[in-house]
Amino acid sequence: MDKLKLVFVDTYKNGPDNLDYVFKADAIELCELFTLDGQDGVDLTTIGDYSGYDYAVVTIVERDFEKIKGVLSRLGLTSDKLIFLSLDEIICDDFEKVRGYFLDEYLEMMKYKKVKMKYESNIMGEYALVTVEDLSYVNIASDDTIMVEMYNKKENFSKDSIDAFYELGNKYFSFSDKQDLFCDIGANIGTTSIYFKKKLDNSVKILAFEPARMNHKLYRVNAILNDINDDELTLAKYAVSDERAICKFEYSATNPGGSGLISGWETDVSVEEVETIPFDEYVEENGIDINRIKWVWIDVEGFEPAFFKGARKTLSSINVPIIFEYSPKLYRETGRWDEFKELLFEMYTSFLIMQEGGDKIHPMQDITYYENFDFQLDIMLFKA
């Protein structure tokens, strides 16, 4: 790829602070920025001649392309050299020709903004509705994670992970006719268990735990929208832990799925009090036959050590597909990693990392290799 001479033309004083963020640095010989404010009144002689530049990248708010083209042509920047960046897309007659000069992260950011703007145009009031794969979900309008992703991909949130969990579960585990419970620990608004029941295993009944007031309410709405009857769903308003208590729960309005009992995980949160209960106690008090449990999906934003400790008796007595979001950074910060590690060694012999995209099974001791990682992994657990 030949080196480029680029000029970044900022028409509304909002150009990027670091042009290397927009363009691949190794593709640039020269990159300059000037502001073109008030296109008709600008003194072009103070700007200079840019006819020797390969491309002009132009930020715009108003789509008055012809006016901008007219001004820039007098600077030696003809129409074939112009790449327009708007708030929601990149416009260029021959964009594929110049695509390689942009950073992939920037293109993804522009794509996300475009999708988000389209999604937000469909919001009415405090709530938003997205329909994917014949399933409908309502969430708060401020959510810019789950709903935007579904709107973008036109598929259920975490579809690939849920599908893989189902396929691997059927590959490595055997089930009896008695098993009919899908346990959704940290159920959020229901995108996991509702999808699982409606699209993968309609025979299951759902036992879901969701402590956050808004998420709990929206799960009920989504269950009704997707024709899940009361006898098919038990929705418990608890955070599942290793003790009974009243705890502070941080709710994120922009990422409700990231809400949880771990403080500081999300910014811009509201705090509410929730009741916690050990899974073992809930099962015993509600007369649940543990032999009915068929699937266990755990997503509790760093509170997994407390869940497993409080579910130790039940999980030690059954052998079913279990998946959890492994968050070693949070375990270290809360001082629970050593205890959790020993518990996993005691209860399980091996694990599979969903992000590896296959079915490579690792010995349980290998999980310590990832203990200093700062990102999350989806882990499926196995017994001998």
XYZ file of C-alpha atoms in Angstrom:
384
model
C 0.000 0.000 0.000
C 1.438 3.375 -1.050
C 1.916 6.082 1.534
C -0.827 8.703 1.608
C -1.078 12.420 2.071
C -4.339 13.098 3.877
C -6.069 16.229 5.044
C -8.775 16.040 7.683
C -11.375 18.774 7.151
C -13.419 19.514 10.252
C -16.632 21.357 9.343
C -18.077 21.598 12.834
C -15.072 21.790 15.167
C -15.369 18.220 16.334
C -12.402 16.506 14.725
C -10.680 13.642 16.525
C -7.961 14.554 18.990
C -5.683 11.885 17.593
C -5.777 11.342 13.854
C -3.828 8.104 14.243
C -6.973 6.701 15.850
C -8.848 7.175 12.587
C -6.200 6.136 10.103
C -3.614 3.404 9.955
C -0.449 5.250 10.923
C 1.821 3.188 8.678
C -0.249 4.188 5.643
C 0.211 7.914 6.177
C 3.069 10.064 4.987
C 1.419 13.343 5.922
C -1.819 14.085 7.727
C -3.051 17.594 8.456
C -6.164 19.018 10.088
C -7.945 22.278 9.378
C -11.355 23.607 10.370
C -13.748 24.770 7.679
C -16.341 26.714 9.656
C -19.000 28.596 7.699
C -18.340 27.213 4.264
C -19.330 30.269 2.210
C -17.600 32.925 4.307
C -14.231 31.264 4.824
C -11.139 33.017 3.463
C -9.700 30.260 1.301
C -6.388 32.041 0.868
C -5.670 31.463 4.549
C -6.073 27.715 4.126
C -3.818 26.932 1.201
C -3.589 24.639 -1.793
C -4.245 20.948 -1.138
C -4.193 19.694 -4.714
C -1.180 17.526 -3.873
C -3.093 15.552 -1.244
C -4.530 12.131 -2.015
C -7.748 12.388 -0.004
C -9.675 14.845 2.119
C -11.637 13.295 4.958
C -14.532 15.594 5.801
C -16.647 15.590 8.952
C -20.208 16.768 8.436
C -23.416 17.292 10.336
C -25.631 18.712 7.629
C -25.693 16.734 4.410
C -25.020 19.746 2.220
C -22.491 17.858 0.175
C -22.602 20.115 -2.869
C -21.797 23.252 -0.870
C -18.850 21.528 0.803
C -17.650 20.091 -2.498
C -17.736 23.549 -4.039
C -15.576 25.035 -1.312
C -13.058 22.206 -1.283
C -12.709 22.148 -5.058
C -11.291 25.671 -4.824
C -8.612 24.239 -2.523
C -7.579 21.663 -5.088
C -9.620 18.889 -3.461
C -11.797 17.534 -6.248
C -14.845 15.349 -5.621
C -12.999 12.110 -6.329
C -10.698 12.856 -3.369
C -13.446 13.406 -0.793
C -14.446 10.941 1.916
C -17.347 12.179 4.008
C -17.633 11.123 7.641
C -21.050 11.781 9.126
C -22.186 10.873 12.609
C -23.574 7.580 11.402
C -21.727 6.469 8.281
C -18.836 6.891 5.893
C -19.643 8.160 2.419
C -17.320 7.844 -0.548
C -17.980 6.976 -4.184
C -15.053 4.558 -4.136
C -14.900 3.650 -0.468
C -13.553 0.129 -1.017
C -10.488 1.714 -2.592
C -9.663 3.615 0.615
C -11.129 1.242 3.188
C -7.745 -0.238 4.044
C -6.476 3.106 5.286
C -8.967 3.203 8.162
C -8.505 1.487 11.483
C -10.886 -1.433 11.965
C -11.842 -0.077 15.390
C -12.941 3.192 13.817
C -15.094 1.438 11.241
C -16.723 -0.611 13.982
C -17.353 2.558 15.987
C -19.003 4.234 13.001
C -21.107 1.134 12.352
C -22.174 1.010 15.999
C -23.173 4.687 15.952
C -25.197 4.139 12.805
C -27.023 1.152 14.276
C -27.584 2.923 17.583
C -29.099 5.969 15.884
C -31.498 3.780 13.896
C -32.394 1.838 17.031
C -33.008 5.028 19.001
C -35.288 6.337 16.263
C -37.675 3.467 17.100
C -37.809 4.170 20.832
C -41.093 5.384 22.239
C -41.082 6.749 25.760
C -39.198 4.926 28.515
C -39.139 1.500 26.858
C -38.019 -0.072 23.600
C -39.075 -3.223 21.758
C -36.891 -5.416 19.557
C -38.151 -8.476 17.681
C -35.622 -11.067 16.483
C -36.174 -14.630 15.265
C -39.901 -14.332 16.094
C -39.103 -13.453 19.713
C -39.909 -10.033 21.157
C -38.171 -8.315 24.051
C -38.966 -5.105 25.895
C -36.220 -3.295 27.777
C -35.621 0.193 29.095
C -34.878 2.650 26.304
C -31.532 3.668 27.788
C -30.011 0.188 27.320
C -27.312 0.537 24.675
C -25.918 -2.987 24.943
C -28.371 -5.892 24.704
C -31.042 -4.171 22.637
C -28.636 -2.424 20.254
C -26.778 -5.681 19.589
C -29.999 -7.543 18.819
C -31.173 -4.706 16.590
C -27.831 -4.773 14.786
C -27.387 -8.531 14.353
C -31.079 -9.345 13.903
C -30.624 -12.303 16.216
C -31.074 -13.156 19.867
C -28.560 -11.755 22.343
C -25.732 -14.294 22.940
C -27.337 -16.635 20.415
C -24.056 -18.312 19.447
C -23.125 -19.057 23.066
C -26.576 -20.396 23.911
C -26.663 -22.585 20.791
C -23.176 -23.930 21.543
C -24.142 -24.666 25.157
C -27.144 -26.652 23.953
C -25.136 -28.601 21.362
C -22.274 -29.401 23.753
C -24.690 -30.353 26.499
C -26.370 -32.888 24.255
C -22.991 -34.170 23.086
C -21.410 -34.771 26.498
C -24.366 -35.405 28.815
C -27.243 -37.838 28.922
C -30.675 -36.850 30.180
C -33.620 -38.656 31.695
C -37.268 -37.951 30.965
C -37.563 -36.548 34.480
C -35.153 -33.680 33.824
C -37.075 -30.575 32.814
C -35.586 -27.532 34.605
C -33.509 -24.811 32.977
C -31.945 -22.818 35.821
C -31.187 -19.247 34.767
C -29.063 -17.643 37.478
C -28.928 -13.897 36.850
C -31.713 -13.944 34.292
C -31.772 -10.236 33.394
C -34.737 -9.579 31.056
C -34.961 -13.198 29.889
C -33.011 -13.240 26.631
C -31.218 -16.472 27.572
C -33.882 -18.718 29.077
C -36.740 -17.501 26.881
C -34.681 -18.142 23.752
C -33.525 -21.524 25.079
C -37.074 -22.693 25.736
C -38.711 -21.293 22.616
C -35.975 -22.182 20.130
C -33.933 -25.090 21.523
C -35.732 -27.194 24.140
C -39.429 -26.482 24.475
C -39.827 -29.272 27.023
C -38.032 -27.357 29.769
C -39.592 -25.326 32.523
C -37.659 -22.258 33.616
C -36.399 -21.532 37.125
C -35.038 -17.986 36.862
C -33.435 -15.756 39.485
C -33.355 -11.998 38.942
C -33.146 -9.591 41.897
C -33.192 -6.189 40.158
C -36.623 -4.587 40.287
C -36.679 -3.371 36.673
C -35.120 -6.500 35.162
C -37.511 -8.698 37.144
C -40.510 -6.741 35.894
C -39.307 -6.790 32.292
C -38.643 -10.535 32.399
C -42.319 -11.043 33.275
C -43.353 -8.815 30.379
C -41.093 -10.697 27.968
C -42.376 -14.065 29.151
C -45.924 -12.941 28.346
C -44.880 -11.519 24.967
C -43.338 -14.865 24.037
C -46.221 -17.051 25.225
C -44.531 -18.593 28.241
C -47.233 -19.605 30.694
C -47.131 -19.358 34.477
C -46.776 -23.130 34.824
C -43.660 -22.991 32.616
C -41.829 -20.292 34.582
C -40.808 -19.656 38.172
C -39.212 -16.220 38.483
C -37.613 -15.709 41.890
C -36.725 -12.167 42.970
C -33.467 -13.137 44.675
C -29.774 -12.713 44.121
C -28.341 -16.202 44.583
C -25.446 -16.148 47.055
C -23.873 -18.130 49.906
C -25.925 -16.488 52.658
C -29.254 -14.889 53.374
C -28.910 -11.132 53.569
C -30.089 -7.770 52.321
C -27.429 -6.365 49.993
C -26.892 -3.295 47.858
C -27.341 -3.989 44.157
C -25.961 -1.614 41.516
C -28.303 -1.268 38.536
C -26.956 0.124 35.264
C -29.562 1.766 33.050
C -27.243 1.733 30.014
C -26.140 -1.886 30.483
C -28.720 -3.691 32.646
C -26.961 -6.983 31.940
C -23.884 -5.634 33.716
C -25.778 -4.859 36.906
C -24.804 -6.747 40.024
C -23.708 -6.994 43.622
C -20.078 -6.107 42.874
C -19.547 -2.381 43.423
C -17.838 -0.335 40.711
C -18.343 -2.814 37.867
C -20.442 -0.287 35.940
C -20.566 3.506 36.039
C -23.681 5.683 36.211
C -25.625 3.249 38.384
C -28.529 3.455 40.781
C -28.471 1.447 43.998
C -31.308 -0.684 45.332
C -31.545 -3.252 48.093
C -32.083 -6.892 47.129
C -32.532 -10.102 49.063
C -29.962 -12.876 48.695
C -30.444 -16.601 49.259
C -28.239 -19.701 48.847
C -29.368 -21.900 45.968
C -29.317 -24.961 48.232
C -31.718 -23.295 50.669
C -34.072 -22.158 47.916
C -34.205 -25.660 46.455
C -34.902 -27.241 49.847
C -37.474 -24.691 51.005
C -39.431 -24.881 47.749
C -39.413 -28.674 47.540
C -37.578 -28.809 44.232
C -36.452 -32.283 43.215
C -32.827 -31.726 42.182
C -33.103 -34.632 39.743
C -35.341 -32.394 37.621
C -32.458 -29.984 36.938
C -31.310 -30.322 33.332
C -29.377 -27.150 32.470
C -27.681 -24.436 34.585
C -26.758 -21.060 33.096
C -24.934 -18.647 35.451
C -24.283 -14.970 34.725
C -23.970 -13.031 37.963
C -21.263 -10.491 37.103
C -18.432 -11.624 39.350
C -20.582 -13.149 42.094
C -19.993 -16.707 40.868
C -17.867 -17.738 43.905
C -20.780 -16.965 46.231
C -23.253 -18.790 43.979
C -21.196 -21.984 43.772
C -20.565 -21.974 47.514
C -24.283 -21.604 48.196
C -25.145 -24.276 45.609
C -22.444 -26.736 46.658
C -24.756 -29.445 48.000
C -27.049 -29.417 44.976
C -24.387 -29.173 42.282
C -22.275 -31.893 43.916
C -25.250 -34.248 43.671
C -26.062 -33.825 39.980
C -24.166 -34.067 36.692
C -25.670 -31.619 34.220
C -24.419 -29.016 31.715
C -23.289 -25.904 33.611
C -21.906 -22.721 32.115
C -20.723 -19.618 33.915
C -19.061 -16.323 33.081
C -15.520 -16.557 34.437
C -14.353 -13.138 35.695
C -10.945 -13.614 37.375
C -10.302 -9.892 37.796
C -13.433 -9.526 39.910
C -12.632 -12.645 41.942
C -9.216 -11.230 42.776
C -10.584 -7.808 43.654
C -13.179 -9.297 45.999
C -10.666 -11.690 47.588
C -12.628 -14.814 46.657
C -10.453 -16.401 43.984
C -8.528 -18.858 46.182
C -11.702 -20.152 47.809
C -13.508 -20.393 44.469
C -10.597 -22.193 42.831
C -10.542 -24.861 45.532
C -14.289 -25.309 45.220
C -14.020 -25.850 41.461
C -11.201 -28.378 41.971
C -13.365 -30.241 44.478
C -16.530 -30.368 42.352
C -15.273 -30.636 38.761
C -12.474 -32.320 36.839
C -12.356 -30.372 33.575
C -13.682 -27.397 31.660
C -14.226 -26.051 28.178
C -13.771 -22.450 27.020
C -16.626 -21.452 24.743
C -14.608 -18.695 23.068
C -12.196 -21.291 21.672
C -14.965 -22.267 19.297
C -14.496 -26.018 19.531
C -14.756 -28.746 22.113
C -11.247 -28.850 23.545
C -11.545 -29.926 27.175
C -8.924 -28.743 29.673
C -8.083 -30.319 33.050
C -9.548 -28.266 35.885
C -6.111 -27.265 37.189
C -5.485 -25.338 33.954
C -8.024 -22.723 34.965
C -5.297 -21.123 37.089
C -3.538 -20.175 33.849
C -6.233 -17.550 33.307
C -6.408 -16.244 36.866
C -4.546 -13.011 36.091
C -6.557 -12.185 32.992
C -8.657 -9.017 33.009
C -11.296 -10.239 30.576
C -14.179 -12.665 30.914
C -14.511 -16.185 29.521
C -17.539 -18.445 29.217
C -16.649 -21.710 30.957
C -18.512 -25.023 30.721
C -17.816 -27.485 33.540
C -17.462 -31.277 33.531
C -17.185 -34.052 36.080
C -15.266 -37.283 35.570
